[in-house]
Amino acid sequence: MSSEKRSTLEDVARLAGVSLGSASRALSIPDQVKPATLAKVRHAVSQLGYVRNGAAQALASRRTKMVATIYPTLSNPIFSVAIHALQQTLWRFGYQLLVASHEYEPEREIELLRTVVERGVDALVLVGTDHPSEVFELARQYDLPYVMTWSIDGSHYPHCIGFSYHDAAFDLASLVVKMGHRRIALCNGFESANERARSRAAGTRAALKAAGLSLDASLVTEQPFNFEGGREAVRIFLAQETPPTVLICGTDLQAIGAIDECRRRGIRVPEDLSITGFDDIEHAAIVVPPLTTVKVPTEDIGVLAACRVVSLLEGETLRPAAPLESRVIVRESLGRAPEVARSSLDRLRGQT
Amino acid sequence: MSSEKRSTLEDVARLAGVSLGSASRALSIPDQVKPATLAKVRHAVSQLGYVRNGAAQALASRRTKMVATIYPTLSNPIFSVAIHALQQTLWRFGYQLLVASHEYEPEREIELLRTVVERGVDALVLVGTDHPSEVFELARQYDLPYVMTWSIDGSHYPHCIGFSYHDAAFDLASLVVKMGHRRIALCNGFESANERARSRAAGTRAALKAAGLSLDASLVTEQPFNFEGGREAVRIFLAQETPPTVLICGTDLQAIGAIDECRRRGIRVPEDLSITGFDDIEHAAIVVPPLTTVKVPTEDIGVLAACRVVSLLEGETLRPAAPLESRVIVRESLGRAPEVARSSLDRLRGQT
DNA sequence: CTGAAAGCGCTAACAC
DNA sequence: GTGTTAGCGCTTTCAG
């Protein structure tokens, strides 16, 4: 139990009166050793408080039992929930999770990946399909299996766990149109290096087009995926000659920020301006007014990505996974488009 | 740039025409090799696309350049922000962060720690001071330096980065008292294995005592640190004969849940019931009504913990850190205690 | 400043 | 089933 120095497998073997090899096997493939040996080894292990040396194991076996995931940010609850699910599930299979985040900077993603490769991981879980080519080169060079999460789109990557942002956005925008909105604004995230943002925009545009509408260029903005991004969008669009009647946001975080900005300015949601979100974070149901948004399969993404990674690591060949479901959640932040002149808003804004 | 198999330091040395040892030094202690050698090695490295093998390095040097942190949960934004700061800062010093969460189960914390030790980490960042004794035993046995975060209390651990939950709670409760409240309810987290929850309760009690008041046992509940916990507290306390006029919550998450529950029930905040939070997450300012809470030094905790860990790892001897600051943030969710009979509430509840 | 060489602790053939 | 042994790729003395 005590032992000043960390004891080694050799100590265990000696104490158990077996060879190094048997001791090793007893620990990693217990059903290939005689029960008696197993018992002796186990006893010695607990007596010495022995703990494997991961580095040595990794060096000799060429597997670290670690998988890395590189996320845009941990500050969006949607991501922390998925990461948690990922971690729990990997853990259950005996794998550790190395988490890193690049805060939406492609350069940093490469750096992180490089470090993580150097540290030694058996596989990668990436967010989205749009990555610098260096990412794929590194993965190939060290033949690291990788699974991509969140997005399932036209890209033909073998292992994607996610849903169609295009379709989800399409469904939501269709509802917006159905509510009578014609002057529709979009607060998206930055589309470069983010196929989810692009798919969302595309899905939105497709829905408008299906209704004979289109997205006015002056009613689209790219903002950070946080409260402030949504606030800024409200400021931008409400300063316009003819403000929109609805603001479609790329994330709930933006939408909640937008709602807050409206409250501060005395803009009523949804009477003066409807607002929609995306993700259905827990807060979406609580904010006032509750947010109309798209529920995405956050938890499942984490769990299924973990399962797939493990399968890949165990050498299974898997066919592409089916897309998961997303669903529009109707709450109060989306209302009918005002039929008449936007009198109250105009009043608030002082002059037209 | 290509190379089918991962190249080794030996390949680099050969290509550079130097010895293995020199190549190794060139990479880790560049200013102890002749510039010419350095250049040759660097060139070979980039030519081969060489990346160190972390496991081998760890095995030989007995340092992994990884630190692990074990958090209660990632679902509280206060934690994900701190973790992000921790990670960024460690990264800057060349360390990787291994993140794990135990969801407030002490048993799991031990398991996680064991795995993390086995994997090999150079140091630990723990949350709070209250941990199963196994945690300390393991840390000692593998002499892993550790720093404890968030809480600074009477416990005499050498490396704590945080603030006094007791004092923070004291300040907040003092304000509550000053606002005229006498019937005060506390929705705390589970106090076992959580000295932060205990300190908060103690601080609250101390403030009441200083005002000649005390916390009625029937007005204290332990709930999970999430929305639902706050909701439940509202249900419990409002069902009472004489409901409280204020609900002090252990986290903003609980407070926001409580506010939501009130809204659903038509209880006005703060007119019928005042509510306070703790943490000052970004949402606290946005919820309606905005939350009176305690701002805690989230970011600093991450950054300073990282710095301290690195210092320890580099062999510096540090004296205990000074406590960080917390500050009461006054917003609208805390109002004056109603002077008169709680007529409106009573009406809502049907009968007294 | 550099080269040679001895491990770090474990796994994975390979014989027995 | 079990013991033996040769590395895994790197760091780190120790001479020179």
XYZ file of C-alpha atoms (C1' of nucleotides) in Angstrom:
736
model
C 0.000 0.000 0.000
C 2.850 2.335 0.741
C 6.092 1.878 -1.288
C 8.079 5.012 -1.824
C 8.691 4.442 -5.488
C 6.026 3.601 -7.952
C 6.174 -0.136 -8.368
C 6.480 -1.778 -11.738
C 5.051 -4.823 -13.367
C 8.303 -6.541 -12.630
C 7.752 -6.013 -8.917
C 4.312 -7.471 -9.285
C 5.613 -10.471 -11.178
C 8.314 -11.106 -8.616
C 5.944 -10.844 -5.692
C 3.440 -13.092 -7.418
C 6.137 -15.558 -8.315
C 5.343 -15.501 -12.018
C 7.086 -14.132 -15.056
C 6.803 -10.624 -16.358
C 4.884 -11.874 -19.359
C 2.300 -13.685 -17.304
C 1.792 -10.692 -15.126
C 1.251 -8.561 -18.184
C -1.246 -11.007 -19.594
C -3.050 -11.333 -16.319
C -3.808 -7.655 -16.527
C -4.707 -7.245 -20.147
C -6.054 -10.607 -21.263
C -7.128 -12.227 -18.003
C -8.902 -15.139 -19.629
C -5.710 -16.393 -21.144
C -4.058 -17.179 -17.850
C -4.740 -19.902 -15.353
C -7.075 -18.736 -12.590
C -4.422 -19.453 -10.002
C -1.907 -17.222 -11.731
C -4.495 -14.556 -12.151
C -5.252 -14.620 -8.470
C -1.614 -14.404 -7.489
C -1.044 -11.471 -9.793
C -4.149 -9.671 -8.633
C -3.109 -10.128 -5.080
C 0.341 -8.774 -5.735
C -1.137 -5.845 -7.591
C -3.312 -4.767 -4.748
C -0.607 -5.441 -2.232
C 1.741 -3.090 -4.031
C -0.901 -0.616 -5.046
C 0.392 -1.142 -8.522
C -0.820 1.094 -11.310
C 0.201 0.588 -14.908
C 2.545 3.052 -16.500
C 0.552 4.380 -19.394
C 3.527 5.738 -21.271
C 5.319 2.419 -21.261
C 2.187 0.633 -22.256
C 1.611 3.088 -25.058
C 5.167 2.837 -26.275
C 5.179 -0.913 -26.363
C 1.688 -1.455 -27.685
C 1.536 1.554 -29.941
C -1.871 2.416 -28.613
C -2.583 5.089 -26.068
C -6.245 4.401 -25.421
C -6.815 8.105 -25.749
C -8.959 9.874 -28.256
C -8.839 13.567 -28.832
C -11.635 15.877 -29.725
C -11.121 19.365 -31.000
C -14.050 21.661 -30.461
C -14.700 25.198 -31.587
C -15.508 26.259 -28.040
C -16.664 24.916 -24.725
C -18.706 27.997 -24.008
C -21.748 26.864 -25.873
C -23.724 24.519 -23.657
C -24.668 22.521 -26.686
C -21.045 21.556 -26.996
C -20.301 20.911 -23.380
C -23.235 18.548 -23.203
C -22.051 16.645 -26.255
C -18.520 16.496 -24.941
C -19.736 15.142 -21.687
C -21.665 12.397 -23.430
C -18.648 11.641 -25.571
C -16.394 11.397 -22.581
C -18.716 9.224 -20.542
C -19.182 6.803 -23.359
C -15.529 6.556 -24.273
C -14.741 6.041 -20.653
C -17.072 3.104 -20.521
C -15.030 1.518 -23.295
C -11.765 2.189 -21.532
C -10.744 5.257 -23.462
C -9.737 8.655 -22.227
C -10.766 11.885 -23.872
C -8.407 14.721 -24.575
C -10.376 17.919 -25.110
C -9.133 21.000 -26.846
C -10.850 24.023 -28.314
C -9.749 26.450 -30.969
C -12.324 29.214 -30.549
C -13.174 29.141 -34.234
C -9.656 29.814 -35.448
C -8.628 27.353 -38.146
C -4.943 27.982 -37.511
C -5.298 26.985 -33.928
C -7.087 23.832 -34.915
C -4.021 22.702 -36.799
C -1.720 23.535 -33.931
C -3.916 21.694 -31.504
C -4.089 18.693 -33.721
C -0.354 18.637 -34.087
C 0.157 18.676 -30.355
C -2.426 16.058 -29.824
C -0.844 13.808 -32.428
C 2.507 14.295 -30.808
C 1.089 13.433 -27.444
C -0.274 10.324 -29.029
C -3.935 9.589 -29.484
C -5.565 6.639 -31.156
C -8.325 8.541 -32.887
C -9.933 11.889 -33.449
C -13.408 13.267 -33.058
C -13.811 16.409 -35.094
C -16.609 18.915 -35.249
C -18.028 19.420 -38.711
C -16.566 18.500 -42.047
C -14.837 21.724 -42.972
C -11.234 21.607 -41.809
C -7.913 22.860 -43.095
C -6.334 20.300 -45.362
C -3.469 19.889 -42.908
C -5.915 18.236 -40.573
C -6.633 15.491 -43.020
C -2.997 15.158 -43.993
C -1.954 14.679 -40.405
C -4.699 12.170 -39.818
C -3.658 10.233 -42.883
C 0.022 10.401 -42.147
C -0.431 8.906 -38.704
C -3.346 6.923 -39.883
C -5.593 8.109 -37.179
C -9.180 7.135 -37.617
C -11.483 10.094 -37.221
C -15.157 10.653 -36.941
C -16.821 13.908 -37.787
C -19.682 15.097 -35.728
C -22.725 17.350 -35.875
C -22.915 17.798 -39.596
C -24.021 15.328 -42.176
C -23.831 16.907 -45.550
C -22.833 16.123 -49.089
C -19.184 15.599 -48.222
C -18.324 11.981 -48.550
C -16.487 11.345 -45.370
C -16.895 7.829 -44.172
C -17.731 8.515 -40.546
C -20.107 11.313 -39.807
C -22.454 11.379 -36.862
C -24.927 14.196 -37.027
C -27.871 15.660 -38.784
C -28.589 17.835 -41.768
C -28.236 21.476 -40.893
C -29.682 22.275 -44.260
C -32.877 20.411 -43.631
C -33.188 21.640 -40.091
C -32.849 25.236 -41.240
C -35.224 24.554 -44.090
C -37.904 23.310 -41.736
C -37.522 26.248 -39.443
C -37.532 28.823 -42.205
C -40.572 27.176 -43.754
C -42.409 27.697 -40.521
C -41.287 31.300 -40.441
C -42.675 31.817 -43.899
C -45.871 30.065 -42.969
C -46.288 32.551 -40.147
C -46.594 35.210 -42.784
C -43.136 36.735 -42.608
C -41.767 38.248 -45.770
C -39.038 40.505 -44.530
C -36.715 37.954 -43.024
C -33.309 38.578 -41.513
C -30.611 36.039 -40.847
C -27.996 36.286 -38.160
C -25.616 33.524 -39.027
C -22.209 32.597 -37.728
C -19.118 33.098 -39.816
C -19.472 30.858 -42.803
C -15.832 30.403 -43.621
C -14.448 27.156 -42.232
C -17.895 26.293 -40.978
C -20.064 24.172 -43.189
C -22.769 24.141 -40.545
C -23.227 27.867 -40.875
C -23.230 27.541 -44.632
C -25.748 24.707 -44.618
C -27.989 26.652 -42.320
C -27.914 29.624 -44.635
C -28.518 27.393 -47.624
C -31.438 25.651 -45.965
C -32.951 28.969 -45.017
C -32.565 30.299 -48.531
C -34.076 27.142 -49.983
C -37.151 27.479 -47.824
C -37.619 31.101 -48.806
C -37.130 30.265 -52.422
C -39.754 27.536 -52.182
C -42.110 30.288 -51.089
C -41.062 32.608 -53.843
C -39.028 34.753 -51.506
C -35.369 35.444 -51.160
C -32.960 36.569 -48.516
C -32.141 40.234 -48.946
C -28.381 40.695 -48.776
C -28.839 43.620 -46.440
C -30.675 41.330 -44.053
C -27.894 38.828 -43.576
C -25.063 39.231 -41.136
C -22.323 37.003 -39.831
C -21.802 37.289 -36.101
C -20.044 35.359 -33.365
C -22.083 32.523 -31.896
C -22.761 34.218 -28.600
C -25.095 36.655 -26.912
C -23.258 39.619 -28.254
C -23.574 38.363 -31.805
C -27.343 38.343 -31.495
C -27.407 41.763 -29.910
C -25.355 43.204 -32.691
C -27.656 41.725 -35.302
C -30.622 43.446 -33.702
C -28.771 46.731 -33.696
C -27.834 46.373 -37.329
C -31.208 45.342 -38.639
C -33.355 47.696 -36.598
C -31.321 50.612 -37.832
C -32.528 49.893 -41.325
C -35.095 51.769 -43.356
C -37.507 48.850 -43.364
C -36.600 46.529 -40.527
C -37.312 42.814 -40.784
C -40.271 41.256 -39.022
C -38.293 38.202 -38.006
C -34.722 37.428 -37.117
C -33.496 33.897 -37.695
C -30.439 33.219 -35.565
C -27.778 30.589 -36.070
C -27.699 29.532 -32.449
C -29.849 29.889 -29.381
C -27.085 31.926 -27.828
C -27.440 34.529 -30.539
C -31.212 34.399 -30.305
C -31.179 34.906 -26.571
C -28.831 37.845 -26.969
C -31.153 39.251 -29.596
C -34.152 38.906 -27.333
C -32.262 40.674 -24.599
C -31.308 43.507 -26.891
C -34.921 43.892 -27.895
C -36.029 44.004 -24.302
C -33.529 46.740 -23.570
C -34.789 48.747 -26.503
C -38.407 48.196 -25.786
C -38.921 46.159 -28.920
C -41.559 43.565 -28.200
C -40.864 39.954 -29.154
C -42.644 38.625 -31.108
C -45.104 41.477 -31.694
C -42.509 43.837 -33.140
C -39.889 41.322 -34.075
C -40.001 37.552 -34.107
C -36.825 35.715 -33.217
C -35.823 32.101 -33.721
C -32.880 30.114 -32.446
C -31.116 26.883 -33.210
C -29.965 24.066 -30.899
C -32.629 24.060 -28.200
C -30.317 24.508 -25.275
C -31.941 24.237 -21.892
C -32.218 28.002 -21.659
C -34.299 28.255 -24.779
C -37.383 27.126 -22.928
C -36.816 29.498 -20.069
C -36.010 32.761 -21.721
C -38.876 35.225 -22.048
C -40.478 34.812 -24.443
C -39.559 31.147 -24.819
C -37.610 30.512 -27.942
C -38.824 28.871 -31.094
C -35.856 26.844 -32.178
C -34.596 23.566 -33.609
C -33.921 20.721 -31.257
C -30.736 18.932 -32.232
C -29.588 15.499 -31.065
C -26.799 16.752 -28.840
C -26.531 13.835 -26.502
C -26.805 11.216 -29.224
C -24.025 12.821 -31.162
C -21.671 12.381 -28.255
C -22.697 8.835 -27.513
C -22.753 7.620 -31.096
C -19.493 9.294 -32.003
C -17.855 7.531 -29.093
C -19.298 4.191 -30.144
C -18.141 4.663 -33.678
C -14.645 5.638 -32.667
C -14.366 2.586 -30.515
C -15.638 0.342 -33.281
C -13.124 1.786 -35.692
C -10.375 1.295 -33.188
C -11.371 -2.322 -32.763
C -11.057 -2.787 -36.475
C -14.703 -3.039 -37.398
C -15.737 -1.829 -40.808
C -18.758 0.353 -40.599
C -21.007 1.754 -43.210
C -21.895 5.428 -43.000
C -24.309 6.215 -40.216
C -27.796 7.435 -40.952
C -28.463 11.089 -40.184
C -30.014 11.800 -36.825
C -33.231 13.712 -36.397
C -33.730 17.368 -35.690
C -37.074 18.924 -34.927
C -38.538 22.407 -34.857
C -39.711 23.357 -31.397
C -42.475 25.902 -31.482
C -42.572 28.415 -28.676
C -43.593 32.043 -28.360
C -40.673 33.982 -29.764
C -41.951 33.405 -33.258
C -45.285 35.083 -33.958
C -47.337 35.943 -36.991
C -45.991 38.715 -39.112
C -47.686 42.002 -38.343
C -50.340 42.611 -40.987
C -50.238 46.356 -40.870
C -47.700 49.105 -40.778
C -45.009 48.658 -38.171
C -46.412 51.584 -36.272
C -45.174 50.808 -32.810
C -41.687 50.050 -33.986
C -41.522 53.166 -36.058
C -42.615 55.149 -33.120
C -39.880 53.673 -30.998
C -37.271 54.397 -33.545
C -38.201 58.061 -33.547
C -38.403 58.760 -37.244
C -38.428 56.718 -40.410
C 6.740 15.392 -46.212
C 5.271 12.016 -47.104
C 6.947 8.933 -45.530
C 4.688 5.980 -45.009
C 5.785 5.158 -41.513
C 6.086 7.686 -38.769
C 9.712 8.665 -38.674
C 11.754 8.581 -35.502
C 14.392 10.727 -33.955
C 16.906 8.247 -35.214
C 15.845 8.961 -38.782
C 16.231 12.625 -38.094
C 19.673 12.147 -36.610
C 20.804 10.036 -39.510
C 19.547 12.482 -42.088
C 21.106 15.377 -40.233
C 24.342 13.500 -39.862
C 24.439 13.873 -36.100
C 23.995 11.514 -33.223
C 20.745 10.560 -31.638
C 21.679 12.473 -28.526
C 22.386 15.668 -30.363
C 19.160 15.447 -32.235
C 17.311 14.994 -28.995
C 19.033 17.984 -27.458
C 18.437 20.094 -30.493
C 14.750 19.645 -29.936
C 14.484 20.021 -26.211
C 17.381 22.248 -25.189
C 18.227 24.098 -28.397
C 20.609 26.538 -26.778
C 22.937 23.775 -25.747
C 23.826 22.763 -29.260
C 25.918 24.465 -31.854
C 23.820 26.592 -34.229
C 25.043 24.533 -37.161
C 23.861 21.289 -35.596
C 20.605 22.873 -34.665
C 20.027 23.970 -38.217
C 20.802 20.562 -39.626
C 18.454 18.889 -37.210
C 15.681 21.375 -37.820
C 16.029 20.871 -41.502
C 15.864 17.120 -41.184
C 12.841 17.417 -38.953
C 10.845 19.444 -41.402
C 12.039 17.334 -44.289
C 10.743 14.201 -42.644
C 7.686 15.808 -41.135
C 8.946 14.401 -37.889
C 6.738 14.558 -34.829
C 7.929 13.440 -31.439
C 6.504 10.299 -29.947
C 4.945 11.490 -26.732
C 4.829 8.069 -25.135
C 8.514 7.436 -25.640
C 9.331 10.873 -24.424
C 7.187 10.380 -21.368
C 8.674 6.998 -20.637
C 12.227 8.204 -20.875
C 11.801 11.542 -19.171
C 9.194 10.484 -16.685
C 7.164 13.531 -17.505
C 4.124 13.573 -19.715
C 3.530 17.286 -19.981
C -0.084 16.606 -19.254
C -2.102 17.848 -16.360
C -5.474 16.504 -15.457
C -8.403 18.317 -14.013
C -11.377 16.599 -12.523
C -14.506 18.671 -12.485
C -17.902 18.056 -10.978
C -19.585 18.777 -14.279
C -19.090 20.589 -17.531
C -22.729 21.594 -17.710
C -22.366 24.671 -15.599
C -21.052 27.482 -17.759
C -19.072 28.759 -14.831
C -17.020 25.608 -15.041
C -16.614 25.439 -18.763
C -15.315 28.975 -18.799
C -12.775 28.209 -16.100
C -11.710 25.040 -17.851
C -11.216 26.907 -21.039
C -8.995 29.452 -19.331
C -7.088 26.656 -17.655
C -6.541 24.868 -20.907
C -5.461 27.927 -22.835
C -2.972 28.903 -20.222
C -1.496 25.457 -19.784
C -1.223 25.185 -23.504
C 0.817 28.336 -23.625
C 3.289 26.676 -21.285
C 3.429 23.547 -23.347
C 1.093 21.432 -21.284
C -1.944 19.492 -22.310
C -5.102 19.295 -20.282
C -6.953 16.088 -19.614
C -10.514 16.875 -18.554
C -12.817 14.547 -16.716
C -16.023 15.079 -14.794
C -17.629 13.035 -12.073
C -21.079 14.604 -11.920
C -20.817 15.115 -8.196
C -20.207 11.473 -7.374
C -17.218 11.042 -5.048
C -16.773 7.438 -6.087
C -16.376 8.421 -9.673
C -13.857 11.020 -8.761
C -11.604 8.329 -7.372
C -12.026 6.147 -10.412
C -11.263 9.022 -12.716
C -8.222 9.961 -10.769
C -6.957 6.421 -10.868
C -7.297 6.250 -14.619
C -5.704 9.587 -15.049
C -2.763 8.583 -12.890
C -2.387 5.413 -14.846
C -2.437 7.328 -18.076
C 0.272 9.463 -16.606
C -0.114 13.112 -15.778
C 2.362 15.441 -14.180
C -0.067 17.280 -11.971
C -3.655 17.673 -10.919
C -6.076 20.539 -10.759
C -8.908 19.737 -8.405
C -12.113 21.559 -7.678
C -12.597 22.420 -4.043
C -10.868 21.041 -1.005
C -13.257 18.292 -0.023
C -12.180 15.051 -1.621
C -12.172 11.387 -0.654
C -8.975 10.514 1.170
C -8.014 8.178 -1.659
C -7.505 11.212 -3.809
C -4.826 12.555 -1.541
C -3.276 9.162 -1.064
C -2.935 8.644 -4.765
C -1.501 12.092 -5.245
C 1.030 11.473 -2.533
C 1.918 8.008 -3.674
C 2.765 9.212 -7.152
C 3.879 12.482 -5.817
C 1.727 14.466 -8.101
C 1.588 18.134 -7.331
C -1.970 19.386 -7.170
C -3.662 22.693 -6.919
C -7.135 23.129 -5.602
C -9.399 25.635 -7.179
C -12.439 27.773 -6.449
C -12.455 27.474 -2.711
C -10.142 29.069 -0.242
C -11.156 28.088 3.207
C -9.663 27.104 6.506
C -8.172 23.894 5.145
C -4.450 24.204 5.053
C -3.671 22.959 1.622
C -0.622 24.589 0.162
C -1.989 25.470 -3.244
C -5.454 26.883 -3.435
C -6.600 29.335 -6.040
C -9.989 30.751 -5.337
C -12.067 32.903 -3.092
C -13.949 32.613 0.140
C -17.398 31.207 -0.456
C -18.158 31.996 3.139
C -17.456 35.684 2.744
C -19.162 35.896 -0.604
C -22.300 34.323 0.816
C -22.020 36.534 3.855
C -21.966 39.675 1.764
C -24.904 38.578 -0.290
C -26.988 37.525 2.684
C -26.167 40.787 4.435
C -27.629 42.637 1.525
C -30.697 40.439 1.629
C -31.164 41.282 5.270
C -30.607 44.926 4.581
C -33.418 44.798 2.083
C -35.716 44.020 4.944
C -36.113 40.299 4.508
C -36.739 38.237 7.583
C -38.182 35.057 6.238
C -35.260 33.810 4.229
C -35.010 30.507 2.379
C -31.866 28.821 1.149
C -31.649 26.505 -1.806
C -28.198 25.068 -1.504
C -26.447 22.248 -3.305
C -25.702 18.989 -1.567
C -23.323 19.772 1.221
C -21.665 16.409 1.527
C -18.352 16.264 -0.308
C -18.754 19.911 -1.204
C -17.146 22.434 1.055
C -18.272 25.224 -1.236
C -21.884 24.441 -0.503
C -21.112 24.218 3.177
C -19.218 27.494 3.227
C -22.004 29.198 1.417
C -24.506 27.979 3.956
C -22.222 28.987 6.781
C -21.681 32.440 5.349
C -25.387 32.905 4.895
C -26.078 31.807 8.444
C -23.399 34.095 9.774
C -24.917 37.092 8.063
C -28.349 36.296 9.424
C -26.954 35.780 12.854
C -25.231 39.129 12.711
C -28.670 40.582 12.164
C -30.207 38.628 14.974
C -31.902 36.232 12.590
C -31.490 32.586 11.857
C -32.135 30.200 9.043
C -35.289 28.227 9.713
C -34.588 24.541 9.121
C -37.792 24.258 7.148
C -36.485 26.931 4.808
C -33.340 25.137 3.763
C -33.163 22.550 1.038
C -30.378 20.780 -0.803
C -30.953 20.527 -4.512
C -28.949 19.719 -7.607
C -27.069 22.662 -9.072
C -29.289 23.059 -12.096
C -32.527 24.650 -13.248
C -34.608 21.868 -11.883
C -33.073 22.229 -8.437
C -34.233 25.822 -8.281
C -37.663 24.955 -9.529
C -38.061 22.306 -6.909
C -37.049 24.720 -4.178
C -39.770 27.117 -5.241
C -42.319 24.324 -5.167
C -41.233 23.244 -1.729
C -41.126 26.639 -0.119
C -44.228 28.112 -1.644
C -46.239 25.172 -0.405
C -45.495 26.220 3.136
C -47.773 27.858 5.608
C -45.765 31.067 5.655
C -43.638 31.206 2.535
C -40.307 33.005 2.521
C -39.957 36.465 1.017
C -36.603 35.645 -0.513
C -34.896 32.598 -1.897
C -31.121 32.508 -1.814
C -29.821 30.024 -4.355
C -26.461 28.299 -4.424
C -25.891 28.876 -8.113
C -27.265 31.062 -10.843
C -28.544 27.946 -12.532
C -30.775 27.213 -9.577
C -31.820 30.847 -9.356
C -32.767 30.983 -13.004
C -34.773 27.798 -12.628
C -36.478 29.309 -9.614
C -37.343 32.457 -11.525
C -38.793 30.349 -14.287
C -40.881 28.345 -11.871
C -42.218 31.562 -10.407
C -43.120 32.876 -13.808
C -45.037 29.716 -14.586
C -46.936 29.999 -11.353
C -47.645 33.667 -11.639
C -45.453 34.528 -8.685
C -43.901 37.907 -9.322
C -40.166 38.310 -8.796
C -39.196 40.244 -6.767
C -42.568 41.599 -5.616
C -43.835 38.289 -4.283
C -40.535 36.517 -3.917
C -37.005 37.816 -4.217
C -34.407 35.465 -5.662
C -30.626 35.620 -5.616
C -28.035 33.569 -7.418
C -24.336 32.874 -7.184
C -21.608 32.889 -9.862
C -22.769 35.644 -12.199
C -22.849 33.575 -15.333
C -23.508 35.489 -18.496
C -27.163 34.571 -18.355
C -27.654 36.182 -15.001
C -27.773 39.625 -16.554
C -30.195 38.560 -19.227
C -32.819 36.625 -17.390
C -35.990 38.524 -16.499
C -35.783 39.966 -13.966
C -31.992 40.239 -14.036
C -30.407 38.331 -11.254
C -28.835 39.710 -8.141
C -25.878 37.447 -7.619
C -22.238 37.175 -6.660
C -19.637 37.647 -9.324
C -16.854 35.124 -8.930
C -13.405 35.252 -10.532
C -13.998 32.430 -12.968
C -11.459 33.300 -15.572
C -8.735 34.160 -13.085
C -9.159 30.864 -11.366
C -8.384 29.019 -14.573
C -5.449 31.189 -15.500
C -3.882 31.327 -12.066
C -4.342 27.644 -11.417
C -2.534 26.910 -14.642
C 0.308 29.242 -13.742
C 0.672 27.709 -10.350
C 0.683 24.191 -11.684
C 3.386 25.080 -14.119
C 5.453 26.765 -11.434
C 5.175 23.730 -9.238
C 6.178 21.512 -12.088
C 9.227 23.640 -12.712
C 10.225 23.168 -9.141
C 9.452 26.600 -7.771
C 8.427 26.882 -4.169
C 5.406 29.059 -3.811
C 3.716 30.487 -0.814
C -0.035 30.160 -0.584
C -1.898 32.439 -2.967
C -4.023 35.271 -1.707
C -7.756 34.796 -2.047
C -9.331 36.319 -5.117
C -12.173 38.778 -4.979
C -15.853 38.142 -5.275
C -18.441 40.868 -5.466
C -22.169 41.150 -5.041
C -23.862 42.260 -8.229
C -27.100 44.070 -7.578
C -29.844 43.617 -10.110
C -33.617 43.459 -9.962
C -34.378 39.962 -8.756
C -33.795 41.030 -5.187
C -36.302 43.573 -3.942
C -37.338 44.999 -0.610
C -39.270 42.665 1.586
C -42.984 43.328 1.336
C -43.946 45.447 4.326
C -47.511 44.309 4.526
C -49.438 41.085 4.413
C -48.480 38.879 1.518
C -51.904 39.451 0.054
C -51.227 38.822 -3.594
C -49.307 35.669 -2.919
C -51.949 34.377 -0.584
C -54.552 35.047 -3.181
C -52.612 33.102 -5.699
C -52.163 30.176 -3.421
C -55.920 29.956 -2.831
C -56.082 29.825 0.925
C -53.717 30.547 3.761
C 29.392 20.770 -27.361
C 28.803 15.898 -29.060
C 28.553 10.676 -29.314
C 27.731 6.259 -27.145
C 25.046 3.606 -24.406
C 22.067 2.422 -20.735
C 17.698 2.273 -19.635
C 12.371 4.100 -18.871
C 8.167 -0.065 -18.053
C 5.680 -2.571 -20.828
C 3.926 -5.698 -24.823
C 4.186 -9.214 -28.118
C 6.206 -12.562 -30.513
C 8.438 -16.837 -29.827
C 9.685 -21.084 -27.849
C 8.718 -24.298 -24.380
C -0.570 -21.518 -20.290
C 3.873 -19.643 -19.242
C 8.651 -17.814 -19.409
C 12.098 -15.395 -22.243
C 13.481 -11.837 -24.838
C 13.688 -8.257 -28.072
C 12.365 -4.012 -28.784
C 8.864 0.494 -28.670
C 11.420 5.856 -29.332
C 13.233 8.794 -26.504
C 16.138 11.077 -22.595
C 20.061 11.316 -20.034
C 24.160 10.284 -17.904
C 28.961 9.839 -18.920
C 33.188 10.241 -21.457
C 35.518 12.572 -24.639
